[in-house]
Short mmCIF file of C-alpha atoms and ligand atoms in Angstrom, two decimals:
data_model
loop_
_atom_site.label_atom_id
_atom_site.label_comp_id
_atom_site.label_asym_id
_atom_site.label_seq_id
_atom_site.Cartn_x
_atom_site.Cartn_y
_atom_site.Cartn_z
CA THR A 30 21.62 -103.21 7.48
CA LEU A 31 24.43 -104.00 6.62
CA GLY A 32 25.04 -107.77 5.22
CA PHE A 33 24.86 -110.47 2.56
CA PHE A 34 22.06 -111.16 1.04
CA SER A 35 20.50 -112.97 -2.12
CA PRO A 36 17.54 -112.08 -4.31
CA GLY A 37 16.07 -114.80 -6.31
CA GLU A 38 18.56 -117.25 -6.67
CA LEU A 39 20.18 -118.69 -3.74
CA ASN A 40 23.60 -119.48 -5.02
CA ARG A 41 24.47 -115.77 -6.26
CA ARG A 42 25.12 -113.90 -3.64
CA TYR A 43 25.51 -109.56 -2.52
CA VAL A 44 26.89 -107.41 -0.31
CA GLY A 45 24.70 -104.63 0.15
CA ILE A 46 22.41 -102.08 2.56
CA TRP A 47 18.53 -102.35 3.16
CA PHE A 48 16.39 -101.13 5.33
CA SER A 49 16.15 -103.00 8.81
CA ALA A 50 12.27 -102.53 8.15
CA SER A 51 11.84 -104.27 4.99
CA MET A 52 14.67 -106.52 3.95
CA ASP A 53 13.06 -106.91 0.15
CA ALA A 54 14.40 -102.50 0.13
CA VAL A 55 18.08 -102.79 -0.94
CA VAL A 56 19.27 -99.58 -1.54
CA TRP A 57 22.65 -99.85 -2.39
CA VAL A 58 24.56 -103.11 -3.71
CA ALA A 59 27.76 -103.55 -3.58
CA ASN A 60 29.40 -106.42 -6.24
CA ARG A 61 26.47 -105.88 -8.07
CA ASP A 62 28.18 -107.33 -11.69
CA SER A 63 30.13 -109.75 -9.66
CA PRO A 64 28.29 -111.88 -7.43
CA LEU A 65 29.30 -114.49 -4.81
CA ASN A 66 28.81 -118.16 -6.51
CA ASP A 67 28.72 -119.66 -2.74
CA THR A 68 27.87 -118.90 0.80
CA ALA A 69 31.88 -118.05 2.10
CA GLY A 70 32.91 -114.48 1.59
CA VAL A 71 34.66 -111.81 3.39
CA LEU A 72 34.38 -108.22 3.76
CA GLU A 73 37.82 -106.46 5.12
CA ILE A 74 39.10 -103.36 5.62
CA ASP A 75 42.71 -102.84 5.14
CA GLY A 76 44.70 -99.98 6.52
CA ALA A 77 44.46 -97.61 3.93
CA GLY A 78 41.11 -97.76 3.80
CA ARG A 79 40.00 -99.51 1.29
CA LEU A 80 37.09 -102.31 1.08
CA PHE A 81 37.66 -105.37 0.15
CA LEU A 82 35.00 -108.06 -1.04
CA LEU A 83 36.80 -111.67 -1.28
CA ASP A 84 35.51 -115.24 -2.03
CA GLY A 85 36.00 -118.64 -0.37
CA SER A 86 39.46 -118.90 -1.94
CA GLY A 87 40.65 -115.53 -0.79
CA LEU A 88 40.35 -113.98 -4.72
CA THR A 89 38.69 -110.24 -4.22
CA VAL A 90 35.23 -109.96 -6.32
CA TRP A 91 34.83 -106.57 -5.11
CA SER A 92 36.88 -103.60 -3.93
CA SER A 93 36.30 -99.68 -3.23
CA ASN A 94 37.83 -97.11 -5.30
CA THR A 95 38.77 -95.64 -2.10
CA THR A 96 40.98 -92.15 -2.73
CA THR A 97 43.54 -91.44 -0.50
CA GLY A 98 41.66 -88.06 0.52
CA GLY A 99 43.73 -84.77 1.99
CA SER A 100 47.30 -85.72 3.57
CA GLY A 101 49.21 -88.88 2.44
CA THR A 102 47.79 -92.66 2.73
CA PRO A 103 46.36 -93.08 6.02
CA SER A 104 48.05 -95.54 8.41
CA SER A 105 44.36 -96.41 10.19
CA ALA A 106 41.03 -96.11 9.13
CA ALA A 107 37.66 -97.43 10.06
CA ALA A 108 34.39 -98.45 7.94
CA GLN A 109 30.98 -97.35 9.69
CA LEU A 110 27.53 -97.57 8.25
CA LEU A 111 25.32 -94.54 9.70
CA GLU A 112 22.44 -93.61 10.23
CA SER A 113 21.42 -92.11 7.29
CA GLY A 114 22.22 -95.55 5.43
CA ASN A 115 25.48 -94.47 4.49
CA LEU A 116 28.60 -96.63 4.53
CA VAL A 117 31.90 -94.76 5.03
CA VAL A 118 35.20 -95.18 4.87
CA VAL A 119 36.88 -92.43 7.43
CA ARG A 120 40.60 -92.04 8.77
CA ASP A 121 41.37 -93.59 12.38
CA ASP A 122 44.94 -91.73 12.48
CA ASP A 123 46.47 -88.77 14.10
CA GLU A 124 46.40 -87.02 10.98
CA SER A 125 43.17 -85.39 9.32
CA ASN A 126 41.52 -87.94 11.65
CA GLY A 127 37.66 -88.47 10.52
CA ALA A 128 38.47 -87.40 6.87
CA VAL A 129 36.14 -89.33 4.58
CA LEU A 130 37.85 -91.06 2.15
CA TRP A 131 35.02 -93.17 0.58
CA GLN A 132 30.89 -93.38 0.97
CA SER A 133 28.72 -95.46 -0.46
CA PHE A 134 25.99 -92.28 -1.58
CA ASP A 135 28.96 -91.41 -3.80
CA HIS A 136 28.05 -95.13 -5.44
CA PRO A 137 24.56 -94.79 -6.20
CA SER A 138 23.47 -98.09 -7.12
CA ASN A 139 19.13 -98.01 -8.35
CA THR A 140 18.35 -96.12 -5.04
CA LEU A 141 18.18 -92.57 -3.71
CA ILE A 142 18.24 -92.14 -0.15
CA ALA A 143 17.18 -89.07 1.96
CA GLY A 144 20.88 -86.93 1.90
CA MET A 145 21.92 -88.33 -1.06
CA ARG A 146 22.55 -86.66 -4.49
CA LEU A 147 22.03 -87.17 -7.98
CA GLY A 148 24.50 -84.91 -10.47
CA ARG A 149 27.88 -84.30 -11.49
CA ASN A 150 31.18 -82.45 -10.33
CA PRO A 151 32.09 -80.53 -13.56
CA GLN A 152 35.54 -79.93 -12.65
CA THR A 153 36.15 -83.73 -12.42
CA GLY A 154 33.76 -84.74 -14.42
CA ALA A 155 32.62 -87.22 -11.79
CA GLU A 156 28.94 -88.37 -11.61
CA TRP A 157 25.99 -89.53 -9.04
CA SER A 158 23.73 -91.44 -11.59
CA LEU A 159 21.18 -94.11 -11.04
CA ARG A 160 21.62 -97.56 -12.99
CA SER A 161 18.26 -99.70 -12.56
CA TRP A 162 19.01 -103.60 -11.64
CA ARG A 163 18.67 -106.29 -14.84
CA SER A 164 15.64 -107.98 -13.35
CA PRO A 165 13.85 -107.62 -9.96
CA ASP A 166 16.21 -110.18 -8.49
CA ASN A 167 19.39 -109.62 -10.67
CA PRO A 168 20.92 -106.54 -9.40
CA ALA A 169 23.43 -106.60 -12.24
CA THR A 170 23.72 -103.43 -14.35
CA GLY A 171 20.80 -102.70 -16.09
CA ASP A 172 19.84 -100.74 -19.43
CA CYS A 173 18.18 -97.75 -17.76
CA ARG A 174 20.15 -94.90 -16.25
CA ARG A 175 19.03 -91.28 -14.39
CA ALA A 176 21.29 -89.05 -14.21
CA MET A 177 21.44 -85.06 -13.67
CA ASN A 178 21.85 -83.18 -17.11
CA THR A 179 23.86 -80.12 -16.52
CA ARG A 180 23.38 -78.68 -20.22
CA GLY A 181 21.44 -75.64 -20.04
CA LEU A 182 19.56 -75.48 -17.10
CA PRO A 183 19.83 -78.77 -14.73
CA ASP A 184 17.75 -81.18 -14.95
CA CYS A 185 16.96 -84.86 -14.32
CA VAL A 186 16.88 -87.46 -17.21
CA SER A 187 15.92 -91.21 -17.96
CA TRP A 188 18.08 -92.90 -20.48
CA ARG A 189 17.09 -96.23 -22.32
CA GLY A 190 20.93 -97.09 -23.43
CA ASP A 191 21.57 -94.14 -25.80
CA ALA A 192 18.13 -93.30 -26.20
CA LYS A 193 16.36 -90.07 -24.06
CA LYS A 194 12.84 -91.29 -22.67
CA TYR A 195 12.20 -89.24 -19.87
CA ARG A 196 13.21 -85.63 -18.15
CA THR A 197 11.72 -83.94 -15.44
CA GLY A 198 12.11 -79.78 -17.20
CA PRO A 199 14.43 -77.57 -15.64
CA TRP A 200 14.31 -76.59 -12.55
CA ASN A 201 12.71 -73.81 -11.76
CA GLY A 202 14.23 -72.43 -8.41
CA LEU A 203 11.04 -74.56 -6.80
CA TRP A 204 9.92 -77.36 -8.70
CA PHE A 205 11.11 -79.41 -12.38
CA SER A 206 9.17 -77.44 -14.25
CA GLY A 207 7.08 -80.67 -15.91
CA VAL A 208 7.00 -82.09 -11.78
CA PRO A 209 4.45 -79.77 -9.96
CA GLU A 210 3.51 -82.26 -7.47
CA MET A 211 7.01 -81.75 -6.03
CA ALA A 212 5.50 -79.22 -4.27
CA SER A 213 2.58 -81.18 -2.54
CA TYR A 214 5.21 -82.68 -0.26
CA SER A 215 7.62 -80.60 0.70
CA ASP A 216 6.39 -80.67 3.90
CA MET A 217 7.87 -84.11 3.96
CA PHE A 218 11.20 -84.07 1.88
CA THR A 219 12.72 -81.20 0.85
CA ASN A 220 13.89 -80.93 -2.27
CA GLN A 221 16.74 -78.87 -3.92
CA VAL A 222 19.16 -78.39 -6.49
CA VAL A 223 22.80 -77.08 -5.97
CA VAL A 224 24.58 -75.18 -8.30
CA ARG A 225 28.42 -74.63 -7.75
CA PRO A 226 31.64 -75.23 -9.55
CA ASP A 227 32.21 -78.51 -8.09
CA GLU A 228 28.92 -79.20 -7.88
CA VAL A 229 25.52 -79.36 -9.58
CA ALA A 230 23.53 -81.86 -7.95
CA TYR A 231 19.79 -82.99 -6.64
CA VAL A 232 19.56 -83.28 -3.64
CA PHE A 233 16.28 -84.64 -1.00
CA ASN A 234 16.18 -84.67 2.43
CA ALA A 235 14.12 -85.90 4.98
CA THR A 236 12.64 -83.91 7.92
CA ALA A 237 12.44 -85.17 11.18
CA ALA A 238 8.73 -86.36 11.05
CA ALA A 239 8.98 -88.06 7.76
CA PRO A 240 8.72 -91.63 6.53
CA PHE A 241 11.28 -93.24 5.49
CA SER A 242 11.21 -92.85 1.59
CA ARG A 243 13.49 -93.98 -1.62
CA LEU A 244 13.06 -92.60 -5.07
CA VAL A 245 14.42 -95.96 -7.01
CA LEU A 246 14.63 -96.65 -10.99
CA SER A 247 12.99 -99.67 -12.03
CA GLU A 248 14.34 -102.17 -15.13
CA ALA A 249 11.88 -100.20 -17.08
CA GLY A 250 12.91 -96.79 -16.73
CA VAL A 251 10.37 -95.89 -14.32
CA ILE A 252 11.24 -93.82 -11.59
CA GLN A 253 9.01 -93.98 -8.31
CA ARG A 254 9.30 -92.10 -5.13
CA LEU A 255 7.97 -94.75 -2.22
CA ALA A 256 7.37 -94.12 1.32
CA TRP A 257 7.13 -96.35 4.23
CA ASP A 258 4.19 -97.01 6.05
CA GLY A 259 4.86 -98.32 9.74
CA GLY A 260 1.48 -99.66 10.18
CA SER A 261 0.76 -101.57 7.57
CA ARG A 262 4.37 -101.99 6.39
CA VAL A 263 4.34 -101.34 2.71
CA TRP A 264 5.79 -99.02 0.60
CA ASN A 265 3.52 -96.62 -0.56
CA VAL A 266 3.91 -94.85 -4.33
CA PHE A 267 4.33 -91.00 -3.88
CA ALA A 268 5.16 -90.28 -7.34
CA GLN A 269 6.06 -92.06 -10.88
CA ALA A 270 7.14 -90.55 -13.91
CA PRO A 271 7.13 -90.94 -16.69
CA ARG A 272 3.20 -90.52 -15.80
CA ASP A 273 1.64 -90.56 -18.95
CA VAL A 274 1.90 -90.57 -22.80
CA CYS A 275 3.36 -87.59 -23.01
CA ASP A 276 5.99 -87.68 -20.44
CA ASP A 277 7.64 -89.56 -23.46
CA TYR A 278 10.12 -88.00 -24.16
CA ALA A 279 10.01 -85.52 -27.84
CA LYS A 280 6.49 -87.29 -28.16
CA CYS A 281 5.08 -84.51 -30.69
CA SER A 282 8.65 -83.83 -32.35
CA ALA A 283 9.95 -80.34 -32.92
CA PHE A 284 7.49 -77.22 -31.95
CA GLY A 285 4.79 -80.08 -31.11
CA LEU A 286 3.06 -79.31 -27.58
CA CYS A 287 1.36 -82.52 -25.90
CA ASN A 288 -1.69 -82.38 -24.41
CA VAL A 289 -3.30 -85.58 -22.33
CA ASN A 290 -6.31 -84.26 -22.77
CA THR A 291 -6.92 -84.80 -26.81
CA ALA A 292 -7.16 -88.18 -27.18
CA ALA A 293 -8.53 -87.84 -30.57
CA THR A 294 -5.46 -86.26 -32.51
CA LEU A 295 -3.52 -89.35 -29.81
CA PHE A 296 -2.30 -86.09 -27.93
CA CYS A 297 -0.65 -84.08 -30.61
CA GLY A 298 -0.80 -80.62 -31.44
CA CYS A 299 1.67 -77.38 -32.77
CA VAL A 300 2.64 -74.81 -30.59
CA GLN A 301 0.73 -71.47 -31.75
CA GLY A 302 1.96 -69.96 -35.52
CA TYR A 303 3.12 -73.82 -36.18
CA VAL A 304 1.69 -76.70 -38.68
CA PRO A 305 2.53 -79.94 -39.26
CA VAL A 306 5.23 -80.38 -41.43
CA SER A 307 3.44 -83.09 -43.39
CA PRO A 308 -0.33 -83.06 -42.49
CA ALA A 309 -0.91 -86.66 -44.38
CA HIS A 310 1.70 -88.27 -42.14
CA TRP A 311 0.17 -85.97 -39.03
CA SER A 312 -3.42 -87.14 -40.09
CA MET A 313 -2.43 -90.87 -39.85
CA ARG A 314 -0.83 -89.81 -36.15
CA GLU A 315 2.87 -89.60 -37.44
CA ALA A 316 4.36 -86.91 -35.08
CA ALA A 317 7.93 -87.84 -35.90
CA ALA A 318 8.34 -84.94 -38.74
CA GLY A 319 7.14 -82.68 -36.54
CA CYS A 320 5.72 -78.77 -37.42
CA ARG A 321 6.71 -76.13 -38.84
CA ARG A 322 6.60 -71.83 -38.51
CA SER A 323 3.53 -71.01 -41.17
CA THR A 324 4.55 -67.40 -41.61
CA PRO A 325 8.38 -66.72 -41.89
CA LEU A 326 9.61 -64.39 -39.59
CA ASP A 327 11.23 -60.74 -40.20
CA CYS A 328 14.52 -61.15 -39.79
CA ARG A 329 17.45 -58.70 -39.18
CA ASP A 330 19.52 -59.22 -36.78
CA GLY A 331 20.33 -56.87 -34.70
CA GLY A 332 17.80 -54.19 -36.07
CA ALA A 333 14.62 -53.51 -35.89
CA THR A 334 12.23 -56.29 -36.54
CA THR A 335 8.06 -56.74 -36.19
CA ASP A 336 8.09 -60.02 -34.71
CA GLY A 337 6.57 -60.54 -31.52
CA PHE A 338 5.82 -62.82 -28.95
CA ALA A 339 2.69 -65.90 -28.78
CA VAL A 340 2.41 -66.62 -24.80
CA VAL A 341 1.86 -70.61 -24.58
CA SER A 342 1.00 -71.00 -21.03
CA GLY A 343 1.31 -73.20 -18.42
CA VAL A 344 4.08 -76.01 -20.08
CA LYS A 345 6.89 -77.91 -18.84
CA LEU A 346 9.52 -76.19 -20.76
CA PRO A 347 11.54 -77.10 -23.94
CA ASP A 348 14.89 -79.11 -23.34
CA THR A 349 17.30 -77.11 -22.48
CA ASP A 350 20.38 -78.89 -23.89
CA ASN A 351 21.12 -76.40 -25.94
CA ALA A 352 19.34 -73.16 -24.67
CA THR A 353 21.06 -70.31 -23.69
CA VAL A 354 20.78 -69.84 -19.97
CA ASP A 355 21.35 -66.10 -18.24
CA VAL A 356 20.13 -66.56 -14.92
CA GLY A 357 21.31 -62.96 -14.19
CA ALA A 358 18.95 -61.04 -17.24
CA THR A 359 15.43 -59.55 -16.57
CA LEU A 360 12.27 -61.57 -18.22
CA GLU A 361 12.23 -57.94 -20.13
CA ALA A 362 15.94 -58.05 -21.25
CA CYS A 363 15.55 -61.46 -22.65
CA ARG A 364 12.60 -60.63 -24.54
CA ALA A 365 14.87 -57.79 -26.23
CA ARG A 366 17.46 -60.11 -26.70
CA CYS A 367 15.63 -62.67 -28.13
CA LEU A 368 13.72 -60.05 -30.69
CA ALA A 369 17.43 -59.13 -31.64
CA THR A 370 18.75 -62.87 -32.22
CA CYS A 371 17.61 -64.12 -35.97
CA SER A 372 18.23 -67.73 -34.85
CA CYS A 373 15.80 -67.22 -31.40
CA VAL A 374 12.68 -69.51 -31.70
CA ALA A 375 11.49 -68.78 -28.02
CA PHE A 376 12.42 -67.60 -24.72
CA ALA A 377 11.00 -68.18 -20.76
CA ALA A 378 12.23 -67.19 -17.46
CA ALA A 379 14.97 -69.64 -15.58
CA ASP A 380 13.04 -69.08 -11.92
CA ILE A 381 9.60 -68.54 -10.98
CA ARG A 382 10.72 -67.81 -6.92
CA GLY A 383 10.01 -64.25 -7.41
CA GLY A 384 6.57 -64.22 -8.86
CA GLY A 385 5.16 -62.37 -11.38
CA GLY A 386 7.06 -63.47 -14.63
CA GLY A 387 9.54 -64.67 -13.04
CA SER A 388 13.44 -64.07 -13.79
CA GLY A 389 16.69 -64.86 -15.61
CA CYS A 390 16.66 -65.90 -18.69
CA VAL A 391 16.39 -68.87 -21.26
CA ILE A 392 16.95 -68.71 -25.32
CA TRP A 393 15.99 -71.92 -27.81
CA ALA A 394 17.67 -71.10 -30.87
CA GLY A 395 16.89 -74.30 -32.34
CA ASP A 396 13.90 -77.03 -32.37
CA ILE A 397 11.78 -76.86 -29.60
CA VAL A 398 10.90 -80.46 -28.11
CA ASP A 399 9.52 -82.38 -26.01
CA VAL A 400 6.66 -79.73 -24.51
CA ARG A 401 3.63 -80.80 -22.68
CA TYR A 402 0.85 -78.90 -20.90
CA VAL A 403 1.23 -79.56 -16.95
CA ASP A 404 -0.39 -78.32 -13.79
CA LYS A 405 1.49 -75.18 -12.84
CA GLY A 406 3.37 -74.91 -15.77
CA GLN A 407 5.90 -72.39 -17.26
CA ASP A 408 4.43 -69.32 -19.92
CA LEU A 409 6.73 -69.86 -22.93
CA TYR A 410 7.24 -66.81 -25.43
CA VAL A 411 6.76 -68.52 -28.93
CA ARG A 412 8.23 -65.55 -31.06
CA LEU A 413 5.76 -65.39 -33.60
CA ALA A 414 5.60 -62.74 -37.13
CA LYS A 415 3.76 -59.75 -36.56
CA SER A 416 1.11 -61.16 -39.43
CA GLU A 417 0.84 -64.44 -37.47
CA LEU A 418 -0.17 -62.69 -34.26
CA ALA A 419 -2.16 -59.78 -35.97
CA ALA A 420 -4.42 -63.33 -36.89
CA ALA A 421 -4.52 -64.83 -33.55
CA ASN A 422 -5.93 -61.40 -31.90
CA LYS A 423 -8.21 -60.64 -34.97
CA LYS A 424 -9.29 -64.26 -34.28
CA ARG A 425 -9.95 -63.39 -30.66
CA GLY A 426 -11.08 -60.46 -31.51
CA SER A 427 -14.25 -62.23 -33.61
CA MET A 428 -14.54 -64.52 -30.88
CA LEU A 429 -15.26 -61.01 -28.83
CA LYS A 430 -18.43 -59.84 -31.20
CA ILE A 431 -19.90 -62.92 -31.21
CA LEU A 432 -19.21 -63.00 -27.11
CA LEU A 433 -20.70 -59.56 -26.54
CA PRO A 434 -24.23 -59.42 -27.97
CA VAL A 435 -24.87 -62.91 -26.97
CA THR A 436 -23.75 -61.32 -22.79
CA ALA A 437 -25.66 -58.55 -23.32
CA CYS A 438 -28.38 -60.22 -24.43
CA LEU A 439 -28.07 -62.94 -21.58
CA LEU A 440 -28.15 -59.96 -19.24
CA VAL A 441 -31.48 -58.18 -20.53
CA LEU A 442 -33.07 -61.54 -20.02
CA MET A 443 -32.16 -62.00 -16.58
CA CYS A 444 -32.76 -58.50 -15.76
CA SER A 445 -36.65 -58.92 -17.15
CA ILE A 446 -36.68 -62.09 -15.41
CA PHE A 447 -36.05 -60.24 -12.32
CA LEU A 448 -37.97 -57.64 -12.44
CA VAL A 449 -40.99 -59.65 -12.97
CA TRP A 450 -39.86 -61.61 -9.76
CA ILE A 451 -39.89 -58.51 -7.57
CA CYS A 452 -43.10 -57.40 -9.28
CA LYS A 453 -44.69 -60.49 -7.68
CA PHE A 454 -42.94 -61.09 -4.53
CA ARG A 455 -43.96 -56.70 -3.88
CA GLY A 456 -47.56 -57.58 -4.35
CA ARG A 457 -47.24 -60.44 -1.87
CA ILE A 458 -45.49 -57.83 0.58
CA SER A 459 -47.98 -55.79 -0.01
CA GLU A 460 -50.60 -58.36 1.28
CA CYS A 461 -48.29 -58.50 4.21
CA SER A 462 -47.79 -54.80 5.50
CA ILE A 463 -51.56 -54.22 5.31
CA ALA A 464 -51.93 -56.73 7.40
CA THR A 465 -48.95 -55.45 9.91
CA VAL A 466 -51.27 -52.23 9.64
CA GLU A 467 -53.91 -53.18 11.23
CA THR A 468 -52.55 -55.53 13.42
CA GLY A 469 -50.09 -52.63 14.97
CA ILE A 470 -47.39 -50.32 13.66
CA THR A 471 -43.01 -51.38 13.29
CA ARG A 472 -40.20 -49.99 11.12
CA GLN A 473 -40.63 -52.25 9.10
CA SER A 474 -44.40 -52.52 7.88
CA ARG A 475 -44.19 -48.17 8.19
CA PHE A 476 -41.41 -48.92 5.45
CA TYR A 477 -43.18 -51.62 3.34
CA GLY A 478 -46.31 -49.51 3.51
CA ALA A 479 -43.99 -46.72 2.21
CA HIS A 480 -43.12 -48.99 -0.59
CA GLN A 481 -46.54 -49.28 -0.97
CA THR A 482 -47.51 -46.10 -1.67
CA ASN A 483 -44.96 -46.23 -4.55
C1 LIG B 22 38.65 -95.72 -9.66
O1 LIG B 22 39.51 -94.20 -9.63
C2 LIG B 22 39.81 -93.97 -10.64
C3 LIG B 22 39.96 -92.24 -10.45
O2 LIG B 22 39.32 -91.89 -9.77
C4 LIG B 22 38.99 -94.15 -11.58
O3 LIG B 22 40.13 -93.24 -12.74
C5 LIG B 22 39.04 -95.38 -12.07
O4 LIG B 22 38.23 -95.45 -13.19
C6 LIG B 22 37.98 -96.18 -10.83
N1 LIG B 22 37.87 -97.61 -11.34
C7 LIG B 22 36.94 -98.40 -11.08
C8 LIG B 22 36.64 -99.33 -10.38
O5 LIG B 22 36.13 -97.19 -10.41
C1 LIG B 23 21.48 -80.32 -29.60
O1 LIG B 23 22.44 -80.53 -30.61
C2 LIG B 23 22.72 -81.67 -31.36
C3 LIG B 23 23.98 -80.98 -31.74
O2 LIG B 23 23.13 -80.35 -33.12
C4 LIG B 23 21.95 -82.38 -31.44
O3 LIG B 23 22.18 -83.67 -32.20
C5 LIG B 23 20.78 -82.56 -30.48
O4 LIG B 23 19.60 -83.13 -31.03
C6 LIG B 23 20.25 -81.29 -29.74
N1 LIG B 23 19.43 -81.21 -28.80
C7 LIG B 23 18.34 -80.95 -28.83
C8 LIG B 23 17.05 -81.32 -27.50
O5 LIG B 23 17.49 -80.44 -29.70
#
């Protein structure tokens, strides 16, 4: 439904679009920053396809910034609210009839619904992003923003003012690296990242059988995916982000690794081969200084190096803001490229669709930040000095030295128990088979009998 509405106080009125089944679920607001002050208001369209919202005295409080698509100014235009919830203005004259001049889907408020996109046009700089409301009953532009970051690999980032608050992790071909649960509802909502010269965007679509759904950025910067349960008439929360402490952007600082299962160390550790820059602060649970490499690399640009890689498995990949991405490279080429560059600290596959180790190449040169363990996470290859890797192997080796004898002892013990049990069991069987032999002979009893003679 497109109409006038008043959230909270009745003296502020807005033009918006909401789900007809649920009036409170406003998905778009036209005049969010310039409400009407009374009940007099008119939404108009002119011949050129511009929408105007006029107040009681005929003054324009809001207008659509319609661009004249195609050839010249149209002589006639029409506005239509589509079934998808998109308000479109199309040309209604002989020339390029039906061409879209303006659409509300291009100007999101705080909500993304099926068919809308979050992203940007790298050629024009135009952006489709979400801006939170100021409060639950005030749709004015709030502090939080959610936009697609197109530097490095595409990922979606929530901001509060100028501060990054949460990052989905880079798109890995199937889902955003830090949001593996996206795969669990792909039967209802298909997720896609489009990368074209004129568009880098995240688009979600609903399958025919899917319930109504919306992705809403709250006043607090929390993004929720809600789905409508028509039976009980409630919006259910399907997914939410940030989910936990480790989702706080760069929680463990540079080269830190966040683990929600280690509450004792306030969730922060360093990636393998790294130690806290300031152990004193770290022990006070202040992770801001981050971690540093404990052994320097053996770095000879372009030449041979003895360095190797530690695999940090099951993680949301670090921020790719300043990373170098080559989707065409193989993982093996990526490894070689990283070893050949002194500044390379880590690499990973850009795309995991093919299975195996994945394909494509992301190379980090500066700090790596915002790494956390996550279900179905990816492998991150961290460059380390040979001695560091040897130490890790030795540790694994000494573990093996302890584990082997223990395992051997256990095996012997279990074998003995089994033998004793077998002996007892056979004893009982012998009695049985004697009884059978006496009453009549079967194959089975003969077999047992034969055994008995052994
Ligand atoms: C209207 O569009 C022009 C060109 O696309 C842009 O420069 C301008 O900032 C827009 N104005 C508003 C109010 O969005
Ligand atoms: C990327 O580089 C810029 C400029 O050096 C820096 O301010 C920013 O923090 C870096 N981003 C990340 C994620 O490291």
